[in-house]
mmCIF file of C-alpha atoms in Angstrom:
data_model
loop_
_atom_site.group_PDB
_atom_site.id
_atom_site.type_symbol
_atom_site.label_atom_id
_atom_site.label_comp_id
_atom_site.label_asym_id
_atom_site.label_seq_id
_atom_site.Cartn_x
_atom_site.Cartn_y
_atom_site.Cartn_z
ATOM 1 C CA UNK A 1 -20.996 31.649 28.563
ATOM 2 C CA UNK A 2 -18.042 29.673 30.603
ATOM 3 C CA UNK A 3 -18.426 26.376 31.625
ATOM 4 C CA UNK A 4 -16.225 24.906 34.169
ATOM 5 C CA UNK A 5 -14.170 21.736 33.454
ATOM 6 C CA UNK A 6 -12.088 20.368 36.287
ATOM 7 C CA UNK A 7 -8.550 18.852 35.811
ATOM 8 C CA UNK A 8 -7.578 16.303 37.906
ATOM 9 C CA UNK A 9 -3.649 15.007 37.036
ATOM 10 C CA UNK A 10 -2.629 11.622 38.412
ATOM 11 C CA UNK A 11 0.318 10.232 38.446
ATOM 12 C CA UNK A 12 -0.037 6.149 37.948
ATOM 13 C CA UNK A 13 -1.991 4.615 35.051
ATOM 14 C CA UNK A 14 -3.566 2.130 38.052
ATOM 15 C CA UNK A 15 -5.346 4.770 40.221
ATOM 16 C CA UNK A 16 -6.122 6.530 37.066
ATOM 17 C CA UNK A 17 -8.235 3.469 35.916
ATOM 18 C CA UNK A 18 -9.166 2.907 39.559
ATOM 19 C CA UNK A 19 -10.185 6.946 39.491
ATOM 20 C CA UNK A 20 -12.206 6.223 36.054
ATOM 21 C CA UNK A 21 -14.076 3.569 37.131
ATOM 22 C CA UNK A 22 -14.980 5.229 40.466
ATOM 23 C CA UNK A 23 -15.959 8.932 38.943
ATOM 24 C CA UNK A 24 -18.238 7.178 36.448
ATOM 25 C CA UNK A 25 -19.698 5.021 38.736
ATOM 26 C CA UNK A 26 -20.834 8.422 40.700
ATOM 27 C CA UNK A 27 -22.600 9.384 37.674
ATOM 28 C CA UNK A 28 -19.860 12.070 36.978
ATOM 29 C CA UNK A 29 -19.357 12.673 33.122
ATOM 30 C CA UNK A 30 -15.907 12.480 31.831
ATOM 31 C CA UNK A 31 -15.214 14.506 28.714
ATOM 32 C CA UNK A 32 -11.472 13.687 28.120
ATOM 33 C CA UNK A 33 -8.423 11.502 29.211
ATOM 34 C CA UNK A 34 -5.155 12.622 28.324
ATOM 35 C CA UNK A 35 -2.247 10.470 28.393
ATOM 36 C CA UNK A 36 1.532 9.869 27.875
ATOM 37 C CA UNK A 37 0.846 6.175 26.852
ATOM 38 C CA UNK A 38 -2.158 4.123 25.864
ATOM 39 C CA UNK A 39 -3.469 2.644 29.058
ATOM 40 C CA UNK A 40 -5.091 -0.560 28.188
ATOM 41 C CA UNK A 41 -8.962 -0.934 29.351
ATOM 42 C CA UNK A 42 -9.544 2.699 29.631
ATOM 43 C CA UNK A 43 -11.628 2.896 26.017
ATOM 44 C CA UNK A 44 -13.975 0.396 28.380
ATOM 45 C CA UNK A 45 -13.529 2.258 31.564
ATOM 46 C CA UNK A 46 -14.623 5.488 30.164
ATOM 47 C CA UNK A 47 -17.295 4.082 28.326
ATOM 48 C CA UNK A 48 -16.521 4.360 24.372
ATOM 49 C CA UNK A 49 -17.730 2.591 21.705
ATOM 50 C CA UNK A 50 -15.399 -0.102 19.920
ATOM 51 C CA UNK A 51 -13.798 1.741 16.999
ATOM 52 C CA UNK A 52 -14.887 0.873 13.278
ATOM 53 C CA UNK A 53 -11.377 1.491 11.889
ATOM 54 C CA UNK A 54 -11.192 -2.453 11.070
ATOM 55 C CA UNK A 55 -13.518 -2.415 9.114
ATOM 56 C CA UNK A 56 -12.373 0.638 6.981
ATOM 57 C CA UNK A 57 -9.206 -1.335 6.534
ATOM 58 C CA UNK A 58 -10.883 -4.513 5.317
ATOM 59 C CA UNK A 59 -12.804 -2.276 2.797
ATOM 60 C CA UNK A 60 -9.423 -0.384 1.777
ATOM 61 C CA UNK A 61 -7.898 -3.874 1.388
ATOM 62 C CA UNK A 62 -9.855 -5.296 -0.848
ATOM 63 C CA UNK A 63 -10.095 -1.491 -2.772
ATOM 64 C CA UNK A 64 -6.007 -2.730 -3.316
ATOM 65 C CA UNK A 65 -6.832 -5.945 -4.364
ATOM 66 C CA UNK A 66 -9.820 -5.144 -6.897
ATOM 67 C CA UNK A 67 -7.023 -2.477 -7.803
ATOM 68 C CA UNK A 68 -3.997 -5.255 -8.515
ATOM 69 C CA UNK A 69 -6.261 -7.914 -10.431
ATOM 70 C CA UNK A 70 -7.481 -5.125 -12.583
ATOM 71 C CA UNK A 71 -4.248 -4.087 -13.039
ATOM 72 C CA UNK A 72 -2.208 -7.075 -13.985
ATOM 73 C CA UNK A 73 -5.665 -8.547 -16.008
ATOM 74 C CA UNK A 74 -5.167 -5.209 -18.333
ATOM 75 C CA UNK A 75 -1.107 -5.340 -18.225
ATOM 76 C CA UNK A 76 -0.415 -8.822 -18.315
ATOM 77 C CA UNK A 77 -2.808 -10.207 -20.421
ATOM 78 C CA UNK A 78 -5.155 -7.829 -22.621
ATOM 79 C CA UNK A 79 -2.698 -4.833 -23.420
ATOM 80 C CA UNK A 80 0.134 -6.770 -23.508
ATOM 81 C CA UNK A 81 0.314 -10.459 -23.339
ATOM 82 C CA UNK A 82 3.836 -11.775 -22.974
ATOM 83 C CA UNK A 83 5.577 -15.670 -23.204
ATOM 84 C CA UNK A 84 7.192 -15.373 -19.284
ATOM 85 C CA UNK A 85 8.990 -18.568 -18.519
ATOM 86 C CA UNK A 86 6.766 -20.320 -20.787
ATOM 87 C CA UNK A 87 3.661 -19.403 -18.717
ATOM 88 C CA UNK A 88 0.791 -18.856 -20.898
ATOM 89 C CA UNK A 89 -1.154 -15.093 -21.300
ATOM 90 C CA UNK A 90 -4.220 -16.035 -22.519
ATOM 91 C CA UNK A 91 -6.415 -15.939 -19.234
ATOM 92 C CA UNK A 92 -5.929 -14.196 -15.916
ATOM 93 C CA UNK A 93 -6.577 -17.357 -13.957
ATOM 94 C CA UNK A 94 -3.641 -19.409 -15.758
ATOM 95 C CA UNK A 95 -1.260 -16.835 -14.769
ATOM 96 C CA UNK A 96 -2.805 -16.294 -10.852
ATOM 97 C CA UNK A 97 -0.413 -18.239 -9.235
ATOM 98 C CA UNK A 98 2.729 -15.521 -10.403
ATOM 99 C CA UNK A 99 -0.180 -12.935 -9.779
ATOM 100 C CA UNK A 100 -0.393 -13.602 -5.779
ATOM 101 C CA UNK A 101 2.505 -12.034 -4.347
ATOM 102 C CA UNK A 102 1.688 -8.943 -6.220
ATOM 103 C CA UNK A 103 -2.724 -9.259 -5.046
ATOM 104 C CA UNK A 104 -1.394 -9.663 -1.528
ATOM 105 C CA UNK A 105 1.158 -6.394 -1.778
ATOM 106 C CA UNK A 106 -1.440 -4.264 -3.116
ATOM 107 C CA UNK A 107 -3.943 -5.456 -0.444
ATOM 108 C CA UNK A 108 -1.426 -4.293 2.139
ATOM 109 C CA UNK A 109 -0.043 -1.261 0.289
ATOM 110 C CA UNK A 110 -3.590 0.327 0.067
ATOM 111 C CA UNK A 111 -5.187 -1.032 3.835
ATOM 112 C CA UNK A 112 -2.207 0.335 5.431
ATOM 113 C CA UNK A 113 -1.566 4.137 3.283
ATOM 114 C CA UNK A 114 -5.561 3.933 3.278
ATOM 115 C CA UNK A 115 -5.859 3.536 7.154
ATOM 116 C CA UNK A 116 -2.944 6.325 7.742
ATOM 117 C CA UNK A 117 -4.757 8.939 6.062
ATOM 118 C CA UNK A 118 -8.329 7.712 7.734
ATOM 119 C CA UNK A 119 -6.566 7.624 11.153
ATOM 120 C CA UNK A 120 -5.449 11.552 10.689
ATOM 121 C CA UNK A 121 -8.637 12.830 9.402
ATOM 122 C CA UNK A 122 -10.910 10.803 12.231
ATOM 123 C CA UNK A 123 -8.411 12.269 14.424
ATOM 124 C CA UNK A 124 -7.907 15.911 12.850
ATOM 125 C CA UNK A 125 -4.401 15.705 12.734
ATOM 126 C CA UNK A 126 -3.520 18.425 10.131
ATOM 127 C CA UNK A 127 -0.343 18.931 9.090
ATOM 128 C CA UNK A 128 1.137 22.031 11.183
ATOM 129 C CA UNK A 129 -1.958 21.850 13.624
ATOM 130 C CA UNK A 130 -1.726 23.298 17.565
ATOM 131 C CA UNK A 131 -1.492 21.091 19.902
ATOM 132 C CA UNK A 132 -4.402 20.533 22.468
ATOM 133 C CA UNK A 133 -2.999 19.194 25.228
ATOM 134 C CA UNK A 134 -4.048 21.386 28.565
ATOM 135 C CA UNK A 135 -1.019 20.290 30.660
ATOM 136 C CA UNK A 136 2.544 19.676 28.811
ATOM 137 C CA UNK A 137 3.370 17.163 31.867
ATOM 138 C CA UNK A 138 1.001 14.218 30.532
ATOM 139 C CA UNK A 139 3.792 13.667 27.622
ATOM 140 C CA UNK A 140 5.973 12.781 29.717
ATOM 141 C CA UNK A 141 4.677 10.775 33.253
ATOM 142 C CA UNK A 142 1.118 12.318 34.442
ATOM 143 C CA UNK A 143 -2.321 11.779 33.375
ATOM 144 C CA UNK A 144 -5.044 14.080 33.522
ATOM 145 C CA UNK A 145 -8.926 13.708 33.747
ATOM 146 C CA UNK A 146 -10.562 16.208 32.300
ATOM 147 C CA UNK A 147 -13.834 15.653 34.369
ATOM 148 C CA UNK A 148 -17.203 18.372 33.522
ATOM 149 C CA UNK A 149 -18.516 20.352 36.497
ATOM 150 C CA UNK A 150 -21.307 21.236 34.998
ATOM 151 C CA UNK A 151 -24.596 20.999 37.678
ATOM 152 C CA UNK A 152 -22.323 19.583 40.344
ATOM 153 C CA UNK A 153 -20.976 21.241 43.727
ATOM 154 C CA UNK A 154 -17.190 21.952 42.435
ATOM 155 C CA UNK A 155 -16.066 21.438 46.310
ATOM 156 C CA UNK A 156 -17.820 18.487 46.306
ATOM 157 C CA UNK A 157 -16.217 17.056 43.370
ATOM 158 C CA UNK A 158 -12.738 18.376 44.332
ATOM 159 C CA UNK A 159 -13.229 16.545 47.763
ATOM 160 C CA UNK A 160 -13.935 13.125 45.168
ATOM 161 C CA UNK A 161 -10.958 13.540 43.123
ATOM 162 C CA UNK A 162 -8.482 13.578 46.020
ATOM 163 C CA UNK A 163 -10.231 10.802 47.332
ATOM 164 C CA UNK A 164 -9.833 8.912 44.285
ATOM 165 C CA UNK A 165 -6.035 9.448 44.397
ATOM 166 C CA UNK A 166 -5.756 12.870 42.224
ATOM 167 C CA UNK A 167 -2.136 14.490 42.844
ATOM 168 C CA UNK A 168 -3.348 17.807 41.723
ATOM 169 C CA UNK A 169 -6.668 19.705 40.816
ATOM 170 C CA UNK A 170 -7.559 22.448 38.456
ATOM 171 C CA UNK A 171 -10.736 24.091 38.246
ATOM 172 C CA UNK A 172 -10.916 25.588 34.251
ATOM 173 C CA UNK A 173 -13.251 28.309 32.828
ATOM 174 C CA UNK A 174 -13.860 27.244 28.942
ATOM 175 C CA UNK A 175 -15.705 29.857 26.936
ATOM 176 C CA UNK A 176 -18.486 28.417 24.810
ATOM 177 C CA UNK A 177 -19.352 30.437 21.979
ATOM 178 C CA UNK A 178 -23.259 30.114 20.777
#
C-alpha cells in the first residue's frame, strides 16, 4: 500500500514558520521538518512535546558524582589512606574540600559522555548509518515540509502550499509494508 506524502521546500526559515503555523492551523498533519539549521520556535510550531533529555543529564550527573565520592572514599581513605600536605585520611568529610574539584569533574565527565551516547540512540544515529534526508538541498539553504496527504484533495493542498509561500512541491509515493 503507498501513501502519499507531499514535499513542500521553502526557502526562508520565516515563511517556513509562517507556513507551519498556517498548515497546522488548517488541521493538516505534518509528519517531518527538515532543515539546514535549527530554526528556533518550530519544536512549538509543529506541536512537539518539550524533550526529557535534561533530565537524563541530571540523572547521569549525579551517576558521576555517586561514582567520584565512591571512588576517592575507597582510594583515598579506606584502601589507602595517605598524610597529603598534612591533611588528615581518616574520614571522607575531612578531606571533601581537596575532594570537590574532582566530584564536580566527574559530574560533568559522565552528564556530558552520558548525554552523547543518549542523544545518538534517541536519535538512531548509528555509526555508518544512510542518511534520510529526501532532498540533499536542505543542507545547505532550503527547508522542506514533509506534509501527509493522506484523506485530503492533493490539488487542494498543493494550491495551500503555494499560498503559504512554498518555492517548490513534490507529491511522494511511500510504500508501507504491513
Amino acid at each position: 500500500m503507498a501513501a502519499n506524502t507531499i514535499h513542500a521546500i521553502y526557502t526562508d526559515d520565516d515563511v517556513l514558520m509562517n507556513a507551519v503555523k498556517q498548515t497546522r492551523a488548517e488541521n493538516y498533519r505534518i509528519s517531518e521538518i527538515y532543515t539546514p539549521f535549527p530554526v528556533h520556535g518550530l519544536d512549538e510550531a509543529v506541536g512537539l512535546a518539550p524533550t526529557r533529555l535534561a533530565i537524563t543529564a541530571f540523572l547521569y550527573g549525579l551517576v558521576g558524582f555517586t561514582v567520584a565520592v565512591a571512588m576517592m572514599n575507597y582510594i583515598m581513605i579506606q584502601d589507602w589512606p595517605q598524610n597529603i600536605g598534612g591533611k588528615p585520611s581518616f574520614t571522607f568529610y575531612q578531606n571533601m574540600p581537596a575532594f570537590i574539584p574532582i566530584m564536580f569533574e566527574l559530574t560533568v565527565f559522565f552528564a556530558g559522555h552520558l548525554m552523547v551516547i543518549t542523544f545518538y540512540m534517541r536519535s538512531r544515529l548509528w555509526p555508518f548509518k544512510k542518511a534520510e534526508n529526501p532532498d540533499l538541498r536542505t543542507t545547505d539553504d532550503h527547508f522542506l515540509m514533509e506534509v501527509d496527504a493522506e484523506n485530503h484533495d492533493v490539488e487542494k493542498l498543493t494550491q495551500f502550499l503555494y499560498k503559504t509561500g512554498a518555492s517548490e512541491i513534490n507529491l511522494i509515493q511511500i510504500e508501507q509494508d504491513h
